[in-house]
Tab-separated table of C-alpha atoms in Angstrom:
chain	number	residue	atom	x	y	z
Q	1	UNK	CA	32.003	351.440	124.270
Q	2	UNK	CA	35.269	351.259	122.328
Q	3	UNK	CA	35.270	351.782	118.580
Q	4	UNK	CA	38.883	350.711	118.169
Q	5	UNK	CA	39.437	348.231	115.330
Q	6	UNK	CA	41.237	344.918	115.810
Q	7	UNK	CA	43.808	346.057	113.270
Q	8	UNK	CA	44.594	349.178	115.300
Q	9	UNK	CA	44.888	347.110	118.483
Q	10	UNK	CA	47.342	344.713	116.829
Q	11	UNK	CA	49.389	347.546	115.345
Q	12	UNK	CA	49.540	349.345	118.693
Q	13	UNK	CA	50.752	346.160	120.384
Q	14	UNK	CA	53.443	345.770	117.746
Q	15	UNK	CA	54.544	349.382	118.205
Q	16	UNK	CA	54.877	348.931	121.974
Q	17	UNK	CA	56.685	345.602	121.557
Q	18	UNK	CA	59.201	347.142	119.181
Q	19	UNK	CA	59.686	350.182	121.432
Q	20	UNK	CA	60.517	347.901	124.352
Q	21	UNK	CA	62.776	345.680	122.248
Q	22	UNK	CA	64.786	348.630	120.940
Q	23	UNK	CA	64.590	350.787	124.099
Q	24	UNK	CA	63.257	353.584	121.926
Q	25	UNK	CA	60.209	355.514	123.197
Q	26	UNK	CA	57.307	356.257	120.884
Q	27	UNK	CA	54.452	358.750	120.708
Q	28	UNK	CA	51.296	357.867	122.678
Q	29	UNK	CA	49.501	354.944	121.033
Q	30	UNK	CA	46.191	356.430	122.147
Q	31	UNK	CA	46.659	359.076	119.467
Q	32	UNK	CA	49.008	357.454	116.948
Q	33	UNK	CA	46.875	354.302	116.687
Q	34	UNK	CA	43.502	355.598	117.819
Q	35	UNK	CA	43.226	353.304	120.844
Q	36	UNK	CA	40.061	354.315	122.687
Q	37	UNK	CA	38.812	353.002	126.021
Q	38	UNK	CA	40.063	350.663	128.716
Q	39	UNK	CA	38.887	347.473	127.030
Q	40	UNK	CA	40.929	348.231	123.934
Q	41	UNK	CA	43.947	349.176	126.054
Q	42	UNK	CA	43.823	345.872	127.952
Q	43	UNK	CA	43.432	344.061	124.614
Q	44	UNK	CA	46.684	345.675	123.446
Q	45	UNK	CA	48.443	344.585	126.636
Q	46	UNK	CA	47.067	341.044	126.313
Q	47	UNK	CA	48.609	340.624	122.865
Q	48	UNK	CA	52.076	341.373	124.215
Q	49	UNK	CA	51.474	339.194	127.275
Q	50	UNK	CA	50.670	336.262	124.990
Q	51	UNK	CA	53.813	336.962	122.968
Q	52	UNK	CA	55.898	336.976	126.150
Q	53	UNK	CA	54.431	333.646	127.267
Q	54	UNK	CA	55.100	332.150	123.851
Q	55	UNK	CA	58.719	333.291	124.175
Q	56	UNK	CA	59.072	331.332	127.410
Q	57	UNK	CA	58.472	333.950	130.083
Q	58	UNK	CA	56.237	333.016	133.034
Q	59	UNK	CA	53.649	335.145	134.812
Q	60	UNK	CA	54.576	335.132	138.512
Q	61	UNK	CA	52.464	337.976	139.822
Q	62	UNK	CA	50.426	341.108	139.275
Q	63	UNK	CA	50.809	344.808	139.938
Q	64	UNK	CA	48.299	347.466	140.847
Q	65	UNK	CA	48.825	350.908	139.374
Q	66	UNK	CA	47.110	354.287	139.714
Q	67	UNK	CA	46.425	353.769	143.421
Q	68	UNK	CA	47.041	357.433	144.221
Q	69	UNK	CA	43.865	359.494	144.318
Q	70	UNK	CA	45.803	362.504	143.025
Q	71	UNK	CA	46.994	360.577	139.969
Q	72	UNK	CA	43.492	359.218	139.363
Q	73	UNK	CA	42.138	362.762	139.322
Q	74	UNK	CA	44.944	363.823	136.999
Q	75	UNK	CA	44.082	361.076	134.494
Q	76	UNK	CA	40.335	361.389	134.963
Q	77	UNK	CA	39.729	357.879	136.326
Q	78	UNK	CA	38.095	356.523	139.458
Q	79	UNK	CA	39.851	353.167	139.780
Q	80	UNK	CA	43.328	351.643	139.583
Q	81	UNK	CA	44.732	349.611	136.718
Q	82	UNK	CA	46.758	346.405	136.657
Q	83	UNK	CA	49.607	344.709	134.834
Q	84	UNK	CA	51.365	341.348	134.939
Q	85	UNK	CA	54.746	340.476	136.442
Q	86	UNK	CA	57.021	338.028	134.628
Q	87	UNK	CA	59.684	335.812	136.163
Q	88	UNK	CA	62.565	337.740	134.592
Q	89	UNK	CA	61.352	340.996	136.181
Q	90	UNK	CA	62.231	339.941	139.738
Q	91	UNK	CA	65.370	341.084	141.564
Q	92	UNK	CA	66.355	340.624	145.185
Q	93	UNK	CA	67.460	343.119	147.804
Q	94	UNK	CA	70.834	344.682	147.035
Q	95	UNK	CA	71.122	343.414	143.476
Q	96	UNK	CA	72.213	345.537	140.523
Q	97	UNK	CA	69.523	346.614	138.062
Q	98	UNK	CA	70.599	346.648	134.390
Q	99	UNK	CA	69.486	349.973	132.945
Q	100	UNK	CA	70.062	348.594	129.436
Q	101	UNK	CA	66.706	346.855	129.884
Q	102	UNK	CA	64.969	350.177	130.561
Q	103	UNK	CA	63.972	353.274	128.607
Q	104	UNK	CA	63.166	356.049	131.123
Q	105	UNK	CA	62.924	354.368	134.528
Q	106	UNK	CA	61.432	355.657	137.757
Q	107	UNK	CA	61.146	353.953	141.137
Q	108	UNK	CA	58.342	353.575	143.663
Q	109	UNK	CA	58.290	352.018	147.136
Q	110	UNK	CA	55.471	349.539	147.674
Q	111	UNK	CA	54.159	346.781	149.889
Q	112	UNK	CA	54.409	343.405	148.144
Q	113	UNK	CA	52.128	340.560	149.174
Q	114	UNK	CA	52.789	336.879	148.509
Q	115	UNK	CA	49.809	334.604	147.899
Q	116	UNK	CA	49.971	331.393	149.930
Q	117	UNK	CA	46.937	329.546	148.572
Q	118	UNK	CA	44.808	329.682	145.455
Q	119	UNK	CA	41.796	331.997	145.459
Q	120	UNK	CA	39.246	330.744	142.939
Q	121	UNK	CA	36.057	332.433	144.118
Q	122	UNK	CA	34.211	334.304	141.383
Q	123	UNK	CA	33.423	337.110	143.826
Q	124	UNK	CA	35.804	336.828	146.794
Q	125	UNK	CA	34.967	338.507	150.075
Q	126	UNK	CA	37.601	340.539	151.882
Q	127	UNK	CA	37.929	337.797	154.492
Q	128	UNK	CA	38.425	335.142	151.814
Q	129	UNK	CA	41.062	337.319	150.191
Q	130	UNK	CA	42.923	337.896	153.454
Q	131	UNK	CA	42.911	334.180	154.198
Q	132	UNK	CA	45.076	333.352	151.171
Q	133	UNK	CA	47.843	335.899	151.814
Q	134	UNK	CA	50.947	334.483	153.465
Q	135	UNK	CA	53.020	337.593	154.150
Q	136	UNK	CA	54.202	341.036	153.118
Q	137	UNK	CA	57.582	342.314	151.969
Q	138	UNK	CA	59.016	345.767	151.265
Q	139	UNK	CA	59.477	346.285	147.540
Q	140	UNK	CA	60.799	348.712	144.983
Q	141	UNK	CA	58.965	348.751	141.690
Q	142	UNK	CA	60.934	350.068	138.751
Q	143	UNK	CA	58.353	351.535	136.438
Q	144	UNK	CA	59.147	352.481	132.872
Q	145	UNK	CA	57.179	353.879	129.973
Q	146	UNK	CA	57.523	353.179	126.286
Q	147	UNK	CA	55.869	356.554	125.656
Q	148	UNK	CA	58.115	359.575	125.078
Q	149	UNK	CA	58.671	361.708	128.211
Q	150	UNK	CA	55.997	359.780	130.127
Q	151	UNK	CA	53.311	361.761	128.289
Q	152	UNK	CA	50.753	359.078	129.026
Q	153	UNK	CA	47.007	358.874	129.230
Q	154	UNK	CA	45.219	356.070	131.064
Q	155	UNK	CA	44.952	354.145	127.799
Q	156	UNK	CA	48.693	354.437	127.142
Q	157	UNK	CA	49.783	353.119	130.526
Q	158	UNK	CA	47.269	350.242	130.549
Q	159	UNK	CA	48.296	349.158	127.056
Q	160	UNK	CA	51.951	349.263	128.143
Q	161	UNK	CA	51.401	346.662	130.922
Q	162	UNK	CA	50.652	349.412	133.444
Q	163	UNK	CA	54.121	350.889	132.802
Q	164	UNK	CA	55.720	348.018	134.701
Q	165	UNK	CA	59.315	346.953	134.097
Q	166	UNK	CA	61.134	345.327	137.050
Q	167	UNK	CA	60.766	344.926	140.795
Q	168	UNK	CA	62.981	344.311	143.819
Q	169	UNK	CA	61.827	342.336	146.858
Q	170	UNK	CA	63.095	342.744	150.405
Q	171	UNK	CA	64.535	339.837	152.371
Q	172	UNK	CA	62.347	339.276	155.419
Q	173	UNK	CA	58.685	338.230	155.088
Q	174	UNK	CA	56.341	339.688	157.715
Q	175	UNK	CA	52.905	338.401	158.664
Q	176	UNK	CA	50.264	340.861	157.468
Q	177	UNK	CA	48.569	340.725	160.874
Q	178	UNK	CA	51.660	342.018	162.672
Q	179	UNK	CA	51.675	345.590	161.323
Q	180	UNK	CA	49.211	348.400	160.640
Q	181	UNK	CA	49.807	348.661	156.902
Q	182	UNK	CA	47.616	351.733	156.455
Q	183	UNK	CA	49.618	353.718	158.994
Q	184	UNK	CA	53.159	352.815	158.037
Q	185	UNK	CA	55.557	355.476	156.795
Q	186	UNK	CA	57.824	355.268	153.756
Q	187	UNK	CA	61.008	356.987	152.631
Q	188	UNK	CA	63.014	356.568	149.431
Q	189	UNK	CA	66.560	357.845	149.277
Q	190	UNK	CA	68.638	358.204	146.125
Q	191	UNK	CA	72.395	358.348	146.619
Q	192	UNK	CA	71.825	359.083	150.306
Q	193	UNK	CA	69.304	361.917	149.836
Q	194	UNK	CA	65.632	361.479	150.726
Q	195	UNK	CA	63.643	362.036	147.527
Q	196	UNK	CA	60.179	360.623	148.289
Q	197	UNK	CA	58.065	360.145	151.405
Q	198	UNK	CA	54.630	358.653	151.885
Q	199	UNK	CA	52.340	356.405	153.894
Q	200	UNK	CA	50.322	353.242	153.504
Q	201	UNK	CA	47.175	355.352	153.283
Q	202	UNK	CA	48.448	356.844	150.008
Q	203	UNK	CA	47.849	353.470	148.371
Q	204	UNK	CA	44.080	353.524	147.785
Q	205	UNK	CA	43.600	354.217	151.495
Q	206	UNK	CA	45.298	350.962	152.528
Q	207	UNK	CA	47.645	348.555	150.663
Q	208	UNK	CA	45.380	345.581	151.405
Q	209	UNK	CA	42.402	347.384	149.912
Q	210	UNK	CA	44.395	347.966	146.727
Q	211	UNK	CA	45.359	344.300	146.583
Q	212	UNK	CA	41.744	343.298	147.253
Q	213	UNK	CA	40.604	345.463	144.346
Q	214	UNK	CA	43.026	343.474	142.196
Q	215	UNK	CA	41.753	340.127	143.480
Q	216	UNK	CA	38.146	341.077	142.701
Q	217	UNK	CA	39.062	342.469	139.295
Q	218	UNK	CA	40.952	339.324	138.310
Q	219	UNK	CA	38.108	337.147	139.594
Q	220	UNK	CA	35.664	339.068	137.403
Q	221	UNK	CA	37.898	338.197	134.453
Q	222	UNK	CA	37.897	334.519	135.393
Q	223	UNK	CA	41.458	334.627	136.685
Q	224	UNK	CA	41.870	333.730	140.353
Q	225	UNK	CA	44.988	334.331	142.399
Q	226	UNK	CA	47.387	331.397	142.640
Q	227	UNK	CA	49.817	330.262	145.337
Q	228	UNK	CA	53.242	331.854	145.040
Q	229	UNK	CA	52.109	334.926	143.136
Q	230	UNK	CA	53.510	338.326	144.060
Q	231	UNK	CA	51.137	341.273	144.274
Q	232	UNK	CA	52.682	344.737	144.076
Q	233	UNK	CA	49.964	346.790	145.740
Q	234	UNK	CA	50.853	350.289	144.537
Q	235	UNK	CA	53.064	353.262	145.323
Q	236	UNK	CA	53.193	354.683	148.833
Q	237	UNK	CA	54.509	358.035	147.591
Q	238	UNK	CA	55.722	359.922	144.508
Q	239	UNK	CA	57.800	358.062	141.941
Q	240	UNK	CA	61.388	359.164	141.371
Q	241	UNK	CA	63.409	359.136	138.116
Q	242	UNK	CA	66.647	357.147	138.229
Q	243	UNK	CA	69.646	356.522	135.991
Q	244	UNK	CA	72.728	354.340	135.826
Q	245	UNK	CA	74.904	354.748	138.929
Q	246	UNK	CA	72.068	355.648	141.305
Q	247	UNK	CA	71.767	353.795	144.615
Q	248	UNK	CA	68.117	353.500	145.613
Q	249	UNK	CA	67.107	352.631	149.173
Q	250	UNK	CA	63.559	352.364	150.481
Q	251	UNK	CA	62.495	352.072	154.096
Q	252	UNK	CA	58.943	351.058	154.937
Q	253	UNK	CA	58.226	351.177	158.662
Q	254	UNK	CA	57.365	347.762	160.040
Q	255	UNK	CA	58.577	345.970	156.933
Q	256	UNK	CA	62.190	347.053	156.750
Q	257	UNK	CA	64.523	348.140	153.996
Q	258	UNK	CA	65.087	347.197	150.390
Q	259	UNK	CA	67.691	348.580	148.005
Q	260	UNK	CA	69.155	348.306	144.534
Q	261	UNK	CA	71.771	349.995	142.394
Q	262	UNK	CA	71.141	351.055	138.822
Q	263	UNK	CA	74.029	349.970	136.583
């Protein structure tokens, strides 16, 4: 049970908001503001989500983080985390990514799913979940941390919207029944050099299982999936630091390629 005060939660949210606004990283809020436990961390994130909505941004999707078993062990957790995706975070294949919006970016290759119909069940089955997905796309998630040198604990990344910043979607939607998502291979190249490799199984055993975890988690919070939402299901391999001038290309077998240039 968290013992974090409401005042500390509000102050931590303000610190993260100001760090993002100024592109200036800060020390971990878990220690500087005494944020303890997942509930408190999500409360911090919710404050900044409400501020973003008030400023006119729209929630258009969700992301799953910490889908790698190795990273879970490293942070001492046994489940993923999640963050929200806003409309101004989306880029399309081949577009330039403005690094002025970022602090210390890294990239991951992921399978993105697009929800075709609302899912309002309070405890959706796997079959019910699958029935609302329209298709999959290759994606690059550009993750970023407001915490200095990525020295994050679980609490720090959850409070910082699961370290999410921007994402890039591929062009061609593919039916999820047409490919074996757990078996697919992934490669990321940076400026023509392969810098990360992985498989669908690296994402919580299977990208659809990661996305299903998200659907059940959101349902437990009274928030069903809605038509048109994007779900970023989690990294298929190690994340890679990037900077202005880098050309990033990801190839996910069966889904195709997606690329962006940092500018």
